[in-house]
PDB file of C-alpha atoms in Angstrom:
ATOM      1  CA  UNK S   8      29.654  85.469  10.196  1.00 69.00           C
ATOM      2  CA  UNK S   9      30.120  85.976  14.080  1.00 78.00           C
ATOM      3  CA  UNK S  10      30.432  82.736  14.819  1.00 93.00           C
ATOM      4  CA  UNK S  11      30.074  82.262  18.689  1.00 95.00           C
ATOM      5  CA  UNK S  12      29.384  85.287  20.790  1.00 95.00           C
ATOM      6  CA  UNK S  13      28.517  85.929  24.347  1.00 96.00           C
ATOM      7  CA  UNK S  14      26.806  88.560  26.091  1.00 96.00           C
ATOM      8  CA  UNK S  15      28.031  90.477  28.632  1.00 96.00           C
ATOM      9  CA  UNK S  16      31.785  90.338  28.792  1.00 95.00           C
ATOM     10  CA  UNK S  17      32.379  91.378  32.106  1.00 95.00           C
ATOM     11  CA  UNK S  18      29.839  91.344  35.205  1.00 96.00           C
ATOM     12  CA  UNK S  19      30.058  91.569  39.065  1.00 97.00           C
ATOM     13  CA  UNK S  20      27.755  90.248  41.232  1.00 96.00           C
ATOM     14  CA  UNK S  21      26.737  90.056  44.617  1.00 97.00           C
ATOM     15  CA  UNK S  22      26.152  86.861  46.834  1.00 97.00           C
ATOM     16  CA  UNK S  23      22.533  85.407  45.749  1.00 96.00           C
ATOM     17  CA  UNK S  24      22.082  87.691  42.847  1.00 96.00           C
ATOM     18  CA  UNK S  25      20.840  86.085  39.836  1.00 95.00           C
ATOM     19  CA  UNK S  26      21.851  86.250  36.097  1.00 95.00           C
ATOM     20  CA  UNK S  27      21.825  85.575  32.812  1.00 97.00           C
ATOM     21  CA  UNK S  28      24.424  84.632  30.361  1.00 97.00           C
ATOM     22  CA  UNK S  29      23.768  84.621  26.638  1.00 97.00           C
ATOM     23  CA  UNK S  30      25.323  82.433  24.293  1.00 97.00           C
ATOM     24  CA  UNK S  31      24.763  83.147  20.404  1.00 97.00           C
ATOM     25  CA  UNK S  32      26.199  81.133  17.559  1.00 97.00           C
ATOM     26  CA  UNK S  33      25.397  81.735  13.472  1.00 95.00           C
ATOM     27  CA  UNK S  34      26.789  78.535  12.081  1.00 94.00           C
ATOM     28  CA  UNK S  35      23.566  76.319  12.490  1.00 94.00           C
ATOM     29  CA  UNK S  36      25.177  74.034  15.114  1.00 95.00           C
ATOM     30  CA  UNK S  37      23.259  71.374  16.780  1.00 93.00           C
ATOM     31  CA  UNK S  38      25.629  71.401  20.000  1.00 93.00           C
ATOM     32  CA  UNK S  39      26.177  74.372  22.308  1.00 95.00           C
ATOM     33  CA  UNK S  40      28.042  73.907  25.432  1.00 96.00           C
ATOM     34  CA  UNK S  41      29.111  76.287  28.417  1.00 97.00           C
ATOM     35  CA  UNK S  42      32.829  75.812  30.369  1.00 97.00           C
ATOM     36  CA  UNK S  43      34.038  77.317  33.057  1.00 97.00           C
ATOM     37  CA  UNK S  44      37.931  77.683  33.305  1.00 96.00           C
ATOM     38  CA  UNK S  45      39.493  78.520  36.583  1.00 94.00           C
ATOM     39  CA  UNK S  46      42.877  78.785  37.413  1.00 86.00           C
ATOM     40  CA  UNK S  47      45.097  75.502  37.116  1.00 81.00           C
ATOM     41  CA  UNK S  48      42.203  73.698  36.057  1.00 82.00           C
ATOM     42  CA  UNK S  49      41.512  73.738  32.600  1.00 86.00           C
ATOM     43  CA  UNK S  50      38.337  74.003  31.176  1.00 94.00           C
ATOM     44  CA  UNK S  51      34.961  72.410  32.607  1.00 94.00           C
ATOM     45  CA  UNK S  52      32.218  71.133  31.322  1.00 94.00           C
ATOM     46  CA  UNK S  53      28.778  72.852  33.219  1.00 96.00           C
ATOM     47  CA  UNK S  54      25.986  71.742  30.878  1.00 96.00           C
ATOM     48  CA  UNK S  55      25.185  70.867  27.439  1.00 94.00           C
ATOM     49  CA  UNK S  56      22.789  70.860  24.746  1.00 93.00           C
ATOM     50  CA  UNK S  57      22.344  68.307  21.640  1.00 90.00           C
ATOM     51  CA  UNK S  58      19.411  70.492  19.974  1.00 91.00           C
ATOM     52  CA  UNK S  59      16.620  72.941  20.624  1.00 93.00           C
ATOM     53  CA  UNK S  60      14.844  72.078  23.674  1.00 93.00           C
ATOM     54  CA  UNK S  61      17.387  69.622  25.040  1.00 92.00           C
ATOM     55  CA  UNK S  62      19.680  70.184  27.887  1.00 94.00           C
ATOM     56  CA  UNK S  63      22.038  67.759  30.294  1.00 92.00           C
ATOM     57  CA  UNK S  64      24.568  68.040  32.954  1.00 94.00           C
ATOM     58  CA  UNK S  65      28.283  68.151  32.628  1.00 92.00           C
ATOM     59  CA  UNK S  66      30.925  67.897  35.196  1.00 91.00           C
ATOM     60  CA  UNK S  67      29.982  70.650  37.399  1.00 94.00           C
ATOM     61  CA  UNK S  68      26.350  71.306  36.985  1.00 96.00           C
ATOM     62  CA  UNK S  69      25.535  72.146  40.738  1.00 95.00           C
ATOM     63  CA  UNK S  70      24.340  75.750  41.222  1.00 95.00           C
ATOM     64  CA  UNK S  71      23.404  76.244  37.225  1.00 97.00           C
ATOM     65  CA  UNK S  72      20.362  76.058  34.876  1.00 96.00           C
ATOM     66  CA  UNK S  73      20.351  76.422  31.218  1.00 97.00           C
ATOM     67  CA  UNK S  74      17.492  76.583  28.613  1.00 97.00           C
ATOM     68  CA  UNK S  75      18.216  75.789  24.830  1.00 96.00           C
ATOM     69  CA  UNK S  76      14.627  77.538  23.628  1.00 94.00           C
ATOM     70  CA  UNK S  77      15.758  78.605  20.022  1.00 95.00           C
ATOM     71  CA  UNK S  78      18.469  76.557  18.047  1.00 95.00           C
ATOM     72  CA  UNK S  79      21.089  79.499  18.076  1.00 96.00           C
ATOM     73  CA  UNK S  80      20.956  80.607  21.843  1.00 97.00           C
ATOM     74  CA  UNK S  81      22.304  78.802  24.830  1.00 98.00           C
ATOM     75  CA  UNK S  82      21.263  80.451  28.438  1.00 98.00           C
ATOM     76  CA  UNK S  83      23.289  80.075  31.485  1.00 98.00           C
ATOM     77  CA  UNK S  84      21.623  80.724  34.551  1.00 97.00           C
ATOM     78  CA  UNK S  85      22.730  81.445  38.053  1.00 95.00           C
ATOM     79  CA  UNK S  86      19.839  81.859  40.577  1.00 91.00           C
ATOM     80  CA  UNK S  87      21.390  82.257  43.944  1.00 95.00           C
ATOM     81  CA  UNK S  88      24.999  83.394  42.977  1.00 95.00           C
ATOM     82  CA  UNK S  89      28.275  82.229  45.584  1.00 96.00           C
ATOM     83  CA  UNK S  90      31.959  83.205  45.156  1.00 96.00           C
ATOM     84  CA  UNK S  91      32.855  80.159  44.274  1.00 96.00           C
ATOM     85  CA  UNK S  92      31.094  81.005  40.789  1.00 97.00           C
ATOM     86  CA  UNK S  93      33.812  83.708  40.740  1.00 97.00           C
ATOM     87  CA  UNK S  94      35.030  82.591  37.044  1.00 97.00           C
ATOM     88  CA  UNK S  95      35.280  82.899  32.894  1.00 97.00           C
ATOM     89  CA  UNK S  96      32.672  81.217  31.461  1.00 98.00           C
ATOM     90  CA  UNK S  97      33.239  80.166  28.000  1.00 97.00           C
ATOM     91  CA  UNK S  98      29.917  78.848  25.404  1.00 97.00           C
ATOM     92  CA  UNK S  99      30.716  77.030  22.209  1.00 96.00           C
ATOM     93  CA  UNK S 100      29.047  75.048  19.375  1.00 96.00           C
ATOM     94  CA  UNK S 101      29.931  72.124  17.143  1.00 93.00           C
ATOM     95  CA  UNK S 102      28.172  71.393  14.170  1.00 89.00           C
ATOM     96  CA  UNK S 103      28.616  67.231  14.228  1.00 75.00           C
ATOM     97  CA  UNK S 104      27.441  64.458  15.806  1.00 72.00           C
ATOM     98  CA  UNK S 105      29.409  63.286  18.796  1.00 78.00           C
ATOM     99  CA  UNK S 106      32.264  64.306  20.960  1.00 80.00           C
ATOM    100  CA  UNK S 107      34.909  63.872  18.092  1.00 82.00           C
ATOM    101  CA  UNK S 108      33.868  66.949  16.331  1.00 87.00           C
ATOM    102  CA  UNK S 109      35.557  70.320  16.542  1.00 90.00           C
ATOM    103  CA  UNK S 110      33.519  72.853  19.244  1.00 92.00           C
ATOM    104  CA  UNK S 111      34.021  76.562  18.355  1.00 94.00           C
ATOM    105  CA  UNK S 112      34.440  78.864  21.475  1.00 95.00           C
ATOM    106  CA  UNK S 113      32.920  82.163  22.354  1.00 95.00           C
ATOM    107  CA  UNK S 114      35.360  84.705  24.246  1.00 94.00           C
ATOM    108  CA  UNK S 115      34.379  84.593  27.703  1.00 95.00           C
ATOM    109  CA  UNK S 116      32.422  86.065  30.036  1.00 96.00           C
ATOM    110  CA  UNK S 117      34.130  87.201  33.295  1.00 96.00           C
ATOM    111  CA  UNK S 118      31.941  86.635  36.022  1.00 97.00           C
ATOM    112  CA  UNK S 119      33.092  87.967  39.506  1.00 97.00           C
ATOM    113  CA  UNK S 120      31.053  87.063  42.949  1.00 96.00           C
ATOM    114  CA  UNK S 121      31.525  89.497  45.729  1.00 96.00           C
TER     115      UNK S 121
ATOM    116  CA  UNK L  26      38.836  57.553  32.613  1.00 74.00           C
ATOM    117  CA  UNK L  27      40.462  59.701  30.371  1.00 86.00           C
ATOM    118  CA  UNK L  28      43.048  62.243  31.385  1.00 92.00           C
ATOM    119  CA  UNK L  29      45.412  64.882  29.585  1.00 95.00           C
ATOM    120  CA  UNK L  30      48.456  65.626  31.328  1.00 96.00           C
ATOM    121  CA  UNK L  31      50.129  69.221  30.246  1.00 97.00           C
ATOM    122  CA  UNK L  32      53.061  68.711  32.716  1.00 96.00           C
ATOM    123  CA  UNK L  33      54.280  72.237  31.685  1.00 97.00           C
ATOM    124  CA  UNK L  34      52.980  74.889  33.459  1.00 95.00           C
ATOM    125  CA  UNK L  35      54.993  77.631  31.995  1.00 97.00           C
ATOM    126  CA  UNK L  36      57.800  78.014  29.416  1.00 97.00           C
ATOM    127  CA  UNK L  37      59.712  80.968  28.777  1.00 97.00           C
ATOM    128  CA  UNK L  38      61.590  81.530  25.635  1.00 97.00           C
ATOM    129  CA  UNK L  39      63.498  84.339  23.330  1.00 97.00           C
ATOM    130  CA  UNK L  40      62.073  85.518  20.290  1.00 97.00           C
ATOM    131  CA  UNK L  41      63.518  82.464  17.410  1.00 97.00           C
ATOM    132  CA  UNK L  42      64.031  79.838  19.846  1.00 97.00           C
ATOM    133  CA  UNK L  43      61.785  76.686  18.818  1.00 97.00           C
ATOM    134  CA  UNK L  44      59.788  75.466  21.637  1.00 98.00           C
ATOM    135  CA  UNK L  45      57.764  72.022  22.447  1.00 98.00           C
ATOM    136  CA  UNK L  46      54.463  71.812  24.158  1.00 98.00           C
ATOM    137  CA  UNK L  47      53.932  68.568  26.054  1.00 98.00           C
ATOM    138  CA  UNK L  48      50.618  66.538  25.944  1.00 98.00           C
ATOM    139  CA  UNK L  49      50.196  62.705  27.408  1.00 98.00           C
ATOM    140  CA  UNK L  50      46.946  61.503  27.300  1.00 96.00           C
ATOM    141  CA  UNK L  51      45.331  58.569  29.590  1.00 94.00           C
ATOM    142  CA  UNK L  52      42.246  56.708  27.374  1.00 90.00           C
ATOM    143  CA  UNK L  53      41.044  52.906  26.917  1.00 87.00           C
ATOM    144  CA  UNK L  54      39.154  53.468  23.756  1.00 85.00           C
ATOM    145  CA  UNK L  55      40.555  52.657  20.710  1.00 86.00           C
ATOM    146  CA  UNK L  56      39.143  55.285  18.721  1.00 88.00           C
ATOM    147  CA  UNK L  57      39.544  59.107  20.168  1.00 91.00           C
ATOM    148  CA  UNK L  58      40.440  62.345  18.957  1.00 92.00           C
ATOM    149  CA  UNK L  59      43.090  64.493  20.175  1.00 94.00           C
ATOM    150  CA  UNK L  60      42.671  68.617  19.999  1.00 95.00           C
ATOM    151  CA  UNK L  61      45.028  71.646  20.583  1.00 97.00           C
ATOM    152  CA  UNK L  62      43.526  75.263  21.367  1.00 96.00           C
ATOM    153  CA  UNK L  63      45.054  78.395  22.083  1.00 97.00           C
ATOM    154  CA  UNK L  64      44.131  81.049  24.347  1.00 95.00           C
ATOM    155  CA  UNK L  65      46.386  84.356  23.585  1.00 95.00           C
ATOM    156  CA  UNK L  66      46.190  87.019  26.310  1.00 92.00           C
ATOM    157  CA  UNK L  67      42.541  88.589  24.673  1.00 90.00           C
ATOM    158  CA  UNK L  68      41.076  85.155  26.452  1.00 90.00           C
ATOM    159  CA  UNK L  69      39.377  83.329  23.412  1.00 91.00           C
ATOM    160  CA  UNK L  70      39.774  80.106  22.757  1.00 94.00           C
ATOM    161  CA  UNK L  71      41.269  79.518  18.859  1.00 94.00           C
ATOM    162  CA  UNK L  72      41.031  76.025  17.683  1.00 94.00           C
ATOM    163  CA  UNK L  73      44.335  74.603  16.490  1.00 95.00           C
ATOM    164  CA  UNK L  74      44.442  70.997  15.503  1.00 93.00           C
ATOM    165  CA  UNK L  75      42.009  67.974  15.340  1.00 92.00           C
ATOM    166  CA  UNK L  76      43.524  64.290  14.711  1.00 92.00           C
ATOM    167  CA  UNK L  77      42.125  61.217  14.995  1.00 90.00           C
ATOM    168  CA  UNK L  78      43.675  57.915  17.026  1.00 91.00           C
ATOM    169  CA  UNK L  79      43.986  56.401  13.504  1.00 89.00           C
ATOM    170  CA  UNK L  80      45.829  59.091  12.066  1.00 86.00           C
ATOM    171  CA  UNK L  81      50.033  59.079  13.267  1.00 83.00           C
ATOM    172  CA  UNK L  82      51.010  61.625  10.605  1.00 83.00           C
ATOM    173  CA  UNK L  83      53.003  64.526  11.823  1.00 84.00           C
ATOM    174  CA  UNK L  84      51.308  67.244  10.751  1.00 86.00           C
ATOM    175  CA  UNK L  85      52.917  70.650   9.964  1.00 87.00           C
ATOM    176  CA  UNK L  86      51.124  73.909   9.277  1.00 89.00           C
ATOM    177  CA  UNK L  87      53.538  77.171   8.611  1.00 93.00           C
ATOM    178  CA  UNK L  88      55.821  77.502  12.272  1.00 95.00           C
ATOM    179  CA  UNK L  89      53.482  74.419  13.964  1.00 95.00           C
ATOM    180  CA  UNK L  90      54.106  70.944  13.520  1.00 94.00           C
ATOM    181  CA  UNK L  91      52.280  68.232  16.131  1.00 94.00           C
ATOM    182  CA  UNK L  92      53.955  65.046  16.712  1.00 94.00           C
ATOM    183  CA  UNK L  93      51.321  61.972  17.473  1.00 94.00           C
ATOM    184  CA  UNK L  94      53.425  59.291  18.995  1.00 93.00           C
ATOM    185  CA  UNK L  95      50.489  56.248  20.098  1.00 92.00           C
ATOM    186  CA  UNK L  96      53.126  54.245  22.033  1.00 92.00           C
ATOM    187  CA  UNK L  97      53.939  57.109  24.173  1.00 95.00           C
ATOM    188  CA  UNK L  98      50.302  58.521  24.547  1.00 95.00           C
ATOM    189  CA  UNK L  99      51.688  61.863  23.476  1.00 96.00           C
ATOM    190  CA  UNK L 100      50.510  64.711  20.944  1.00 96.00           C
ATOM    191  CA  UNK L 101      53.198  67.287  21.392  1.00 97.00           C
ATOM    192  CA  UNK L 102      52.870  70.770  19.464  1.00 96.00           C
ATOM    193  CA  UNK L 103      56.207  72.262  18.414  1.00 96.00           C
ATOM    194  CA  UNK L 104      56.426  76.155  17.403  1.00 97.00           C
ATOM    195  CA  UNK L 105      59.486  76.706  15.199  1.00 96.00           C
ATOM    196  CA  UNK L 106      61.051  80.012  15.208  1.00 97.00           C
ATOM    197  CA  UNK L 107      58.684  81.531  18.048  1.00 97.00           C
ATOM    198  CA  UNK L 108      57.233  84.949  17.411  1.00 97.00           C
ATOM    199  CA  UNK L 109      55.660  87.423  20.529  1.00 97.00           C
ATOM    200  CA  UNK L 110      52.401  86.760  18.981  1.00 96.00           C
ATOM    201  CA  UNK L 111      53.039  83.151  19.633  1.00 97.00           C
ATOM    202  CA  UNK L 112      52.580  83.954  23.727  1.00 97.00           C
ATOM    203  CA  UNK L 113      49.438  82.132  24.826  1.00 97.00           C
ATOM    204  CA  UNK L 114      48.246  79.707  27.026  1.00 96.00           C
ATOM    205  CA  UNK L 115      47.803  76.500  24.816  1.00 97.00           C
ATOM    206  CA  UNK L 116      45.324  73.746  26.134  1.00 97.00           C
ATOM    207  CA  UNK L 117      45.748  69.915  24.702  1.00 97.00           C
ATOM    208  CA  UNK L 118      42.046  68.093  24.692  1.00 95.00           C
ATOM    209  CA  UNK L 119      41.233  64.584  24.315  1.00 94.00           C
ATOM    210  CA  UNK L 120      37.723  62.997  23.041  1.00 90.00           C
ATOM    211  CA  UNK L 121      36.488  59.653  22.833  1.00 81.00           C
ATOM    212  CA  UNK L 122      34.521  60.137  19.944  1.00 66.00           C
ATOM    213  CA  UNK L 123      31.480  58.642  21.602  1.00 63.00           C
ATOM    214  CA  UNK L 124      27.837  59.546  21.881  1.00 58.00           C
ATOM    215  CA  UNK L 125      26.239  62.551  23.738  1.00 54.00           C
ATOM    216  CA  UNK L 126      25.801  59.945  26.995  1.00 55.00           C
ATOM    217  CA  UNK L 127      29.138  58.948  26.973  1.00 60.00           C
ATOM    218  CA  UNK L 128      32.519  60.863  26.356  1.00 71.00           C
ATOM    219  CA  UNK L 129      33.205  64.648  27.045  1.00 84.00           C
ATOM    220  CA  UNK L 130      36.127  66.649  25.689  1.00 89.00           C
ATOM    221  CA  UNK L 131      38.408  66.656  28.528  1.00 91.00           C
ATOM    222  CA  UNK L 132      41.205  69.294  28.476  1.00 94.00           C
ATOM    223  CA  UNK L 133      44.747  69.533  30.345  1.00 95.00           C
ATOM    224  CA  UNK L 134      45.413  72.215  32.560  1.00 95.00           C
ATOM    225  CA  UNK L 135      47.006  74.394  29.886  1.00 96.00           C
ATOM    226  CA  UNK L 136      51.010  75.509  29.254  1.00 97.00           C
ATOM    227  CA  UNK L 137      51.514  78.839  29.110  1.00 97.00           C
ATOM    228  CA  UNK L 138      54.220  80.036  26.782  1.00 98.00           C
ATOM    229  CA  UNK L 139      55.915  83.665  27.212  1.00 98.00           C
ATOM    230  CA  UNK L 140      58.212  84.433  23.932  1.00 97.00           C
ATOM    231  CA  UNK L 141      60.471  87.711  24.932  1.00 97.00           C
ATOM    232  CA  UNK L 142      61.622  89.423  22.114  1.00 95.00           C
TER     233      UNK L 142
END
């Protein structure tokens, strides 16, 4: 059981180069979410996903897409990357309901925008 | 709107000393669910602790106890006797518990804890 994994863990980009990230998760979780934690800031919500084929916005959705096409994989997508996307990007899942339950993290992807 | 306040940023401490985290939260709902995480120098994120706003127990597990004070709006983490491996950043979270349209998991901006041996 490999619970949440991400794919790559390390990548450096140029201005307006696009990527992918891959978020996996083998627990059968409805919810996938992906963060992004700069410094002094904590953890932020980017987008979110309630079940296959649904998405929303978090806090700081501007300059991402996501796609939710299987159940176990959540995409993070940056089409026209800026260095203010310079950051660790963290996916994770929760099995439940609602907000209350417990997410599981993935162990970052270190994105850096030259 | 909800808030978590970590006014730590950083606490140093010797190997054995017991150490306090600090966590005040900011909510208006009467149900919500507090969360601790730790993020040891590898970078994932390890869950920690889940309690509800109904639940005041102190809850201890091996060197970590968490204190849930409601009239303070607090959730503080102690580590008894810390250990190196104990040197992390921890990050407090709050929840409202809500639906999907509603409440997010907010997090504080994290205390980082150094334990010298």
């Amino acid at each position: 059981n490999a619970g949440v994994t991400q794919t790559p863990k390390f990548r450096v980009l140029k201005t307006g180069q696009s990527m992918t990230l891959l978020c996996a998760q083998d627990m059968n979780h409805e919810y996938m979410y992906w963060y992004r934690q700069d410094p002094g800031m904590g953890l932020r919500l980017i987008h979110y996903s309630v079940g296959e084929g649904t998405t929303a916005k978090g806090e700081v959705p501007d300059g991402y897409n996501v796609s939710r096409l299987k159940k176990q994989n959540f995409l993070l997508g940056l089409e026209s990357a800026a260095p203010s996307q310079t950051s660790v990007y963290f996916c994770a899942s929760s099995p439940g309901t609602s907000w209350a339950d417990t997410q599981y993290f993935g162990p970052g992807t270190r994105l850096t925008v030259l | 709107a909800q808030k978590v306040t970590q006014a730590q940023t950083e606490i140093s401490v010797v190997e054995k000393e017991d150490v306090t985290l600090d966590c005040v939260y900011e909510t208006r709902d009467t149900t919500y669910y507090l969360f601790w995480y730790k993020q040891p120098p590898s970078g994932e994120l390890v869950f920690l602790i889940r309690r509800n706003s109904f639940d005041e127990q102190n809850e201890i597990s091996g060197r970590y106890s968490w204190n849930f004070q409601k009239s303070t709006s607090s959730f503080n983490f102690t580590i008894t006797a810390s250990q190196v491996v104990d040197s992390a950043v921890y990050f407090c979270a709050l929840s409202g518990g809500g639906n999907y349209n509603t409440d997010k998991l907010i997090f504080g901006t994290g205390t980082r804890l150094q334990v010298f041996p």
